[in-house]
Amino acid sequence: MAFLSIVIPAFNEQNRLPQTLMRITAYLATTSFQSSVEILVIDDGSSDDTAKVAEQFAADKPYIRVLRNPGNRGKGYSIRHGMLASTGEWVLFTDADLSAPIEEVEKLLNSVKETQATVAIGSRALDRSLIGTHQSWFRENAGRLFNLLMRVFVGLPFWDTQCGFKLFSQKAATDVFSRQRIDGFGFDVEALFIAQHLGYQIVEVPVKWNHVDGTKLNFLSDSLKMFLDLLIVRWNSLLGRYR
């Protein structure tokens, strides 16, 4: 078993994925656990050469695996695919744009060690001075509104559920993502709701973060779907689907 698995969902990321993988491998070479890491790139039915460039990069690196979804299924599906395929003692998922620098994983690892938590989530909201490049005013405030709605409908106590930088123990990853159902961007709330429902301790950790252009999120349609996902999480819970 590896010490750390890194799951990277990728949809049409042929241009920035090689640089992302270079940054991650360069960072790992400086760590004490560099020989006990695996990287899983999850190609979400890309229409470009995402899988090809990932496989080329991984050709001489046996610790990198490229997995393919059966078509374009969504970020939630991709994360679930990668988390359940991982073998690490700890499993991190991170966005392909590395908006949260990979070095910030040390904060999450230190936090779970200090608090004995089994899940650590990167947060932009706890210390906004760590944000280098901000999103637009409209998107930032839409994020605050979503967090408010999340608290009302789902009841999670976290200030930022949507930062794509989260660490799970292997057992928590298996227990949570074997129950997780939402395929779209609302999967973060669902995963954290399940983790809390199962009694896992979750710690929210402020991390450095920079907005990177090129998001795959369609603001209007995906925002509506994310709101509906809050209702779906509550409904699934009432039906006992997360037991």
Short mmCIF file of C-alpha atoms in Angstrom, two decimals:
data_model
loop_
_atom_site.label_atom_id
_atom_site.label_comp_id
_atom_site.label_asym_id
_atom_site.label_seq_id
_atom_site.Cartn_x
_atom_site.Cartn_y
_atom_site.Cartn_z
CA MET A 1 0.00 0.00 0.00
CA ALA A 2 1.25 3.45 -0.92
CA PHE A 3 1.31 6.20 1.69
CA LEU A 4 -0.45 8.75 -0.54
CA SER A 5 -2.69 8.47 -3.58
CA ILE A 6 -3.36 11.61 -5.63
CA VAL A 7 -6.53 11.57 -7.75
CA ILE A 8 -6.78 14.08 -10.61
CA PRO A 9 -10.06 14.33 -12.56
CA ALA A 10 -9.39 15.48 -16.11
CA PHE A 11 -11.79 16.56 -18.85
CA ASN A 12 -10.23 18.10 -21.97
CA GLU A 13 -7.01 18.93 -20.10
CA GLN A 14 -4.44 18.05 -22.78
CA ASN A 15 -2.84 21.50 -22.62
CA ARG A 16 -2.23 21.96 -18.90
CA LEU A 17 -2.14 18.35 -17.69
CA PRO A 18 1.55 17.76 -18.58
CA GLN A 19 2.59 20.84 -16.59
CA THR A 20 0.37 19.76 -13.71
CA LEU A 21 1.97 16.31 -13.62
CA MET A 22 5.44 17.85 -13.81
CA ARG A 23 4.69 20.13 -10.86
CA ILE A 24 3.35 17.25 -8.79
CA THR A 25 6.23 14.89 -9.55
CA ALA A 26 8.78 17.66 -8.88
CA TYR A 27 7.16 18.32 -5.51
CA LEU A 28 6.97 14.63 -4.60
CA ALA A 29 10.71 14.29 -5.27
CA THR A 30 11.32 16.62 -2.32
CA THR A 31 9.17 14.69 0.17
CA SER A 32 10.01 11.91 2.60
CA PHE A 33 7.27 9.73 1.06
CA GLN A 34 8.32 10.12 -2.58
CA SER A 35 8.78 6.36 -3.01
CA SER A 36 5.33 5.58 -1.61
CA VAL A 37 2.98 7.57 -3.83
CA GLU A 38 0.61 6.83 -6.68
CA ILE A 39 -1.05 9.29 -9.04
CA LEU A 40 -4.34 8.44 -10.72
CA VAL A 41 -5.47 10.55 -13.68
CA ILE A 42 -9.16 10.03 -14.44
CA ASP A 43 -10.05 10.89 -18.03
CA ASP A 44 -13.71 11.88 -18.12
CA GLY A 45 -14.48 11.03 -21.72
CA SER A 46 -12.37 13.87 -23.09
CA SER A 47 -12.77 14.84 -26.74
CA ASP A 48 -9.11 15.89 -26.96
CA ASP A 49 -5.87 13.99 -26.23
CA THR A 50 -6.07 14.16 -22.44
CA ALA A 51 -5.69 10.41 -21.96
CA LYS A 52 -2.94 10.18 -24.58
CA VAL A 53 -0.75 12.91 -23.06
CA ALA A 54 -1.28 11.45 -19.59
CA GLU A 55 -0.25 8.00 -20.78
CA GLN A 56 2.80 9.43 -22.55
CA PHE A 57 3.86 11.20 -19.36
CA ALA A 58 3.29 8.02 -17.36
CA ALA A 59 5.16 5.75 -19.79
CA ASP A 60 8.32 5.59 -17.63
CA LYS A 61 6.59 6.26 -14.31
CA PRO A 62 4.85 3.12 -13.02
CA TYR A 63 3.38 5.03 -10.07
CA ILE A 64 1.09 6.96 -12.45
CA ARG A 65 -2.09 5.27 -13.66
CA VAL A 66 -4.52 6.61 -16.25
CA LEU A 67 -8.12 5.47 -15.85
CA ARG A 68 -10.93 6.19 -18.29
CA ASN A 69 -14.57 6.79 -17.53
CA PRO A 70 -17.18 5.20 -19.84
CA GLY A 71 -17.84 8.51 -21.55
CA ASN A 72 -18.24 12.00 -20.09
CA ARG A 73 -19.86 11.30 -16.71
CA GLY A 74 -18.99 14.35 -14.60
CA LYS A 75 -16.55 15.38 -11.90
CA GLY A 76 -18.36 13.50 -9.14
CA TYR A 77 -18.17 10.27 -11.12
CA SER A 78 -14.49 10.87 -11.88
CA ILE A 79 -13.60 11.45 -8.23
CA ARG A 80 -15.58 8.38 -7.17
CA HIS A 81 -13.80 6.30 -9.83
CA GLY A 82 -10.38 7.44 -8.66
CA MET A 83 -11.02 7.26 -4.92
CA LEU A 84 -12.33 3.70 -5.13
CA ALA A 85 -9.41 2.63 -7.35
CA SER A 86 -6.79 4.14 -5.04
CA THR A 87 -4.54 2.09 -2.76
CA GLY A 88 -2.94 4.80 -0.61
CA GLU A 89 -3.17 5.03 3.16
CA TRP A 90 -4.28 8.60 2.47
CA VAL A 91 -6.08 9.74 -0.68
CA LEU A 92 -6.03 13.32 -1.95
CA PHE A 93 -8.13 14.61 -4.80
CA THR A 94 -7.04 17.80 -6.47
CA ASP A 95 -8.17 19.78 -9.49
CA ALA A 96 -6.13 19.48 -12.68
CA ASP A 97 -5.43 23.23 -12.65
CA LEU A 98 -3.74 22.99 -9.21
CA SER A 99 -5.61 26.09 -8.05
CA ALA A 100 -4.62 24.86 -4.61
CA PRO A 101 -0.85 24.24 -4.95
CA ILE A 102 0.10 20.60 -4.44
CA GLU A 103 2.47 21.68 -1.63
CA GLU A 104 -0.61 22.49 0.47
CA VAL A 105 -1.17 18.76 0.98
CA GLU A 106 1.34 19.04 3.82
CA LYS A 107 -1.14 21.23 5.71
CA LEU A 108 -3.84 18.59 5.33
CA LEU A 109 -1.52 15.76 6.37
CA ASN A 110 -0.32 17.72 9.39
CA SER A 111 -3.90 18.54 10.37
CA VAL A 112 -5.09 14.93 10.36
CA LYS A 113 -2.01 13.95 12.35
CA GLU A 114 -2.58 16.66 14.95
CA THR A 115 -6.35 16.24 15.29
CA GLN A 116 -6.67 12.50 14.60
CA ALA A 117 -9.24 13.38 11.94
CA THR A 118 -9.87 11.02 9.03
CA VAL A 119 -10.89 13.70 6.49
CA ALA A 120 -9.25 17.09 5.87
CA ILE A 121 -10.73 19.62 3.44
CA GLY A 122 -8.94 22.59 1.96
CA SER A 123 -10.78 25.87 2.54
CA ARG A 124 -10.63 29.25 0.85
CA ALA A 125 -13.05 30.80 3.33
CA LEU A 126 -11.20 30.39 6.62
CA ASP A 127 -8.37 32.75 5.65
CA ARG A 128 -9.05 34.73 2.49
CA SER A 129 -5.63 36.40 2.75
CA LEU A 130 -4.27 33.13 1.33
CA ILE A 131 -6.15 33.69 -1.94
CA GLY A 132 -3.72 35.04 -4.52
CA THR A 133 -5.93 35.45 -7.60
CA HIS A 134 -9.61 35.89 -6.81
CA GLN A 135 -12.63 34.81 -8.81
CA SER A 136 -14.94 37.54 -10.02
CA TRP A 137 -16.96 39.38 -7.37
CA PHE A 138 -20.11 37.73 -8.72
CA ARG A 139 -18.72 34.19 -8.48
CA GLU A 140 -17.28 34.72 -5.00
CA ASN A 141 -20.60 35.97 -3.67
CA ALA A 142 -22.48 33.22 -5.46
CA GLY A 143 -20.21 30.81 -3.59
CA ARG A 144 -21.14 32.43 -0.29
CA LEU A 145 -24.83 32.13 -1.17
CA PHE A 146 -24.37 28.45 -2.04
CA ASN A 147 -22.67 27.86 1.31
CA LEU A 148 -25.61 29.49 3.09
CA LEU A 149 -28.10 27.33 1.20
CA MET A 150 -25.97 24.27 1.93
CA ARG A 151 -26.11 25.00 5.66
CA VAL A 152 -29.89 25.44 5.53
CA PHE A 153 -30.72 22.35 3.48
CA VAL A 154 -27.91 19.94 4.40
CA GLY A 155 -26.67 21.24 7.74
CA LEU A 156 -22.93 20.84 7.27
CA PRO A 157 -20.89 23.25 9.45
CA PHE A 158 -18.12 23.99 6.93
CA TRP A 159 -17.35 27.38 5.39
CA ASP A 160 -16.12 26.01 2.05
CA THR A 161 -17.31 22.66 0.73
CA GLN A 162 -16.38 23.32 -2.90
CA CYS A 163 -12.60 23.71 -2.82
CA GLY A 164 -11.28 20.87 -4.96
CA PHE A 165 -8.58 19.81 -2.50
CA LYS A 166 -9.62 17.12 -0.03
CA LEU A 167 -7.83 14.33 1.85
CA PHE A 168 -9.43 11.08 3.06
CA SER A 169 -8.05 8.09 4.88
CA GLN A 170 -8.33 4.97 2.76
CA LYS A 171 -11.12 3.56 4.93
CA ALA A 172 -13.05 6.82 4.84
CA ALA A 173 -12.59 7.07 1.07
CA THR A 174 -13.94 3.55 0.59
CA ASP A 175 -16.87 3.99 2.97
CA VAL A 176 -17.85 7.41 1.64
CA PHE A 177 -17.40 7.00 -2.10
CA SER A 178 -18.99 3.56 -2.25
CA ARG A 179 -22.15 5.36 -1.09
CA GLN A 180 -21.70 8.63 -3.01
CA ARG A 181 -24.11 8.96 -5.96
CA ILE A 182 -24.01 12.46 -7.45
CA ASP A 183 -22.00 12.63 -10.69
CA GLY A 184 -21.84 16.42 -11.05
CA PHE A 185 -20.29 19.33 -9.15
CA GLY A 186 -22.55 18.85 -6.13
CA PHE A 187 -20.67 15.70 -5.16
CA ASP A 188 -18.48 17.53 -2.60
CA VAL A 189 -21.42 18.29 -0.32
CA GLU A 190 -22.72 14.75 -0.68
CA ALA A 191 -19.33 13.20 0.17
CA LEU A 192 -18.90 15.39 3.25
CA PHE A 193 -22.48 14.71 4.35
CA ILE A 194 -21.88 10.96 4.09
CA ALA A 195 -18.57 11.23 5.96
CA GLN A 196 -20.23 13.13 8.79
CA HIS A 197 -23.21 10.74 8.77
CA LEU A 198 -20.81 7.80 9.17
CA GLY A 199 -19.11 9.47 12.10
CA TYR A 200 -15.81 10.42 10.50
CA GLN A 201 -14.05 13.43 12.01
CA ILE A 202 -13.57 16.18 9.43
CA VAL A 203 -11.19 19.12 9.80
CA GLU A 204 -11.37 22.25 7.62
CA VAL A 205 -7.93 23.67 6.79
CA PRO A 206 -7.13 27.09 5.24
CA VAL A 207 -5.03 26.66 2.08
CA LYS A 208 -3.44 28.88 -0.52
CA TRP A 209 -5.59 29.16 -3.62
CA ASN A 210 -5.54 30.96 -6.98
CA HIS A 211 -8.31 31.22 -9.53
CA VAL A 212 -7.21 29.71 -12.84
CA ASP A 213 -9.04 30.46 -16.08
CA GLY A 214 -10.47 27.54 -18.01
CA THR A 215 -13.10 26.20 -15.62
CA LYS A 216 -15.41 23.51 -17.01
CA LEU A 217 -18.28 24.78 -14.85
CA ASN A 218 -21.17 26.46 -16.66
CA PHE A 219 -22.14 29.06 -14.10
CA LEU A 220 -25.90 29.21 -14.64
CA SER A 221 -26.79 25.61 -15.47
CA ASP A 222 -24.31 23.99 -13.09
CA SER A 223 -25.27 26.35 -10.25
CA LEU A 224 -28.89 25.26 -10.64
CA LYS A 225 -27.86 21.61 -10.68
CA MET A 226 -25.75 22.12 -7.55
CA PHE A 227 -28.74 23.62 -5.74
CA LEU A 228 -30.89 20.68 -6.81
CA ASP A 229 -28.12 18.37 -5.60
CA LEU A 230 -28.58 19.78 -2.09
CA LEU A 231 -32.18 18.61 -2.20
CA ILE A 232 -31.09 15.25 -3.58
CA VAL A 233 -28.65 14.76 -0.70
CA ARG A 234 -31.39 15.47 1.81
CA TRP A 235 -33.82 13.18 -0.02
CA ASN A 236 -31.30 10.33 -0.26
CA SER A 237 -30.62 10.69 3.45
CA LEU A 238 -34.32 10.51 4.31
CA LEU A 239 -34.58 7.35 2.22
CA GLY A 240 -31.64 5.79 4.06
CA ARG A 241 -29.46 5.50 0.96
CA TYR A 242 -26.29 6.49 2.80
CA ARG A 243 -26.50 3.84 5.52
#
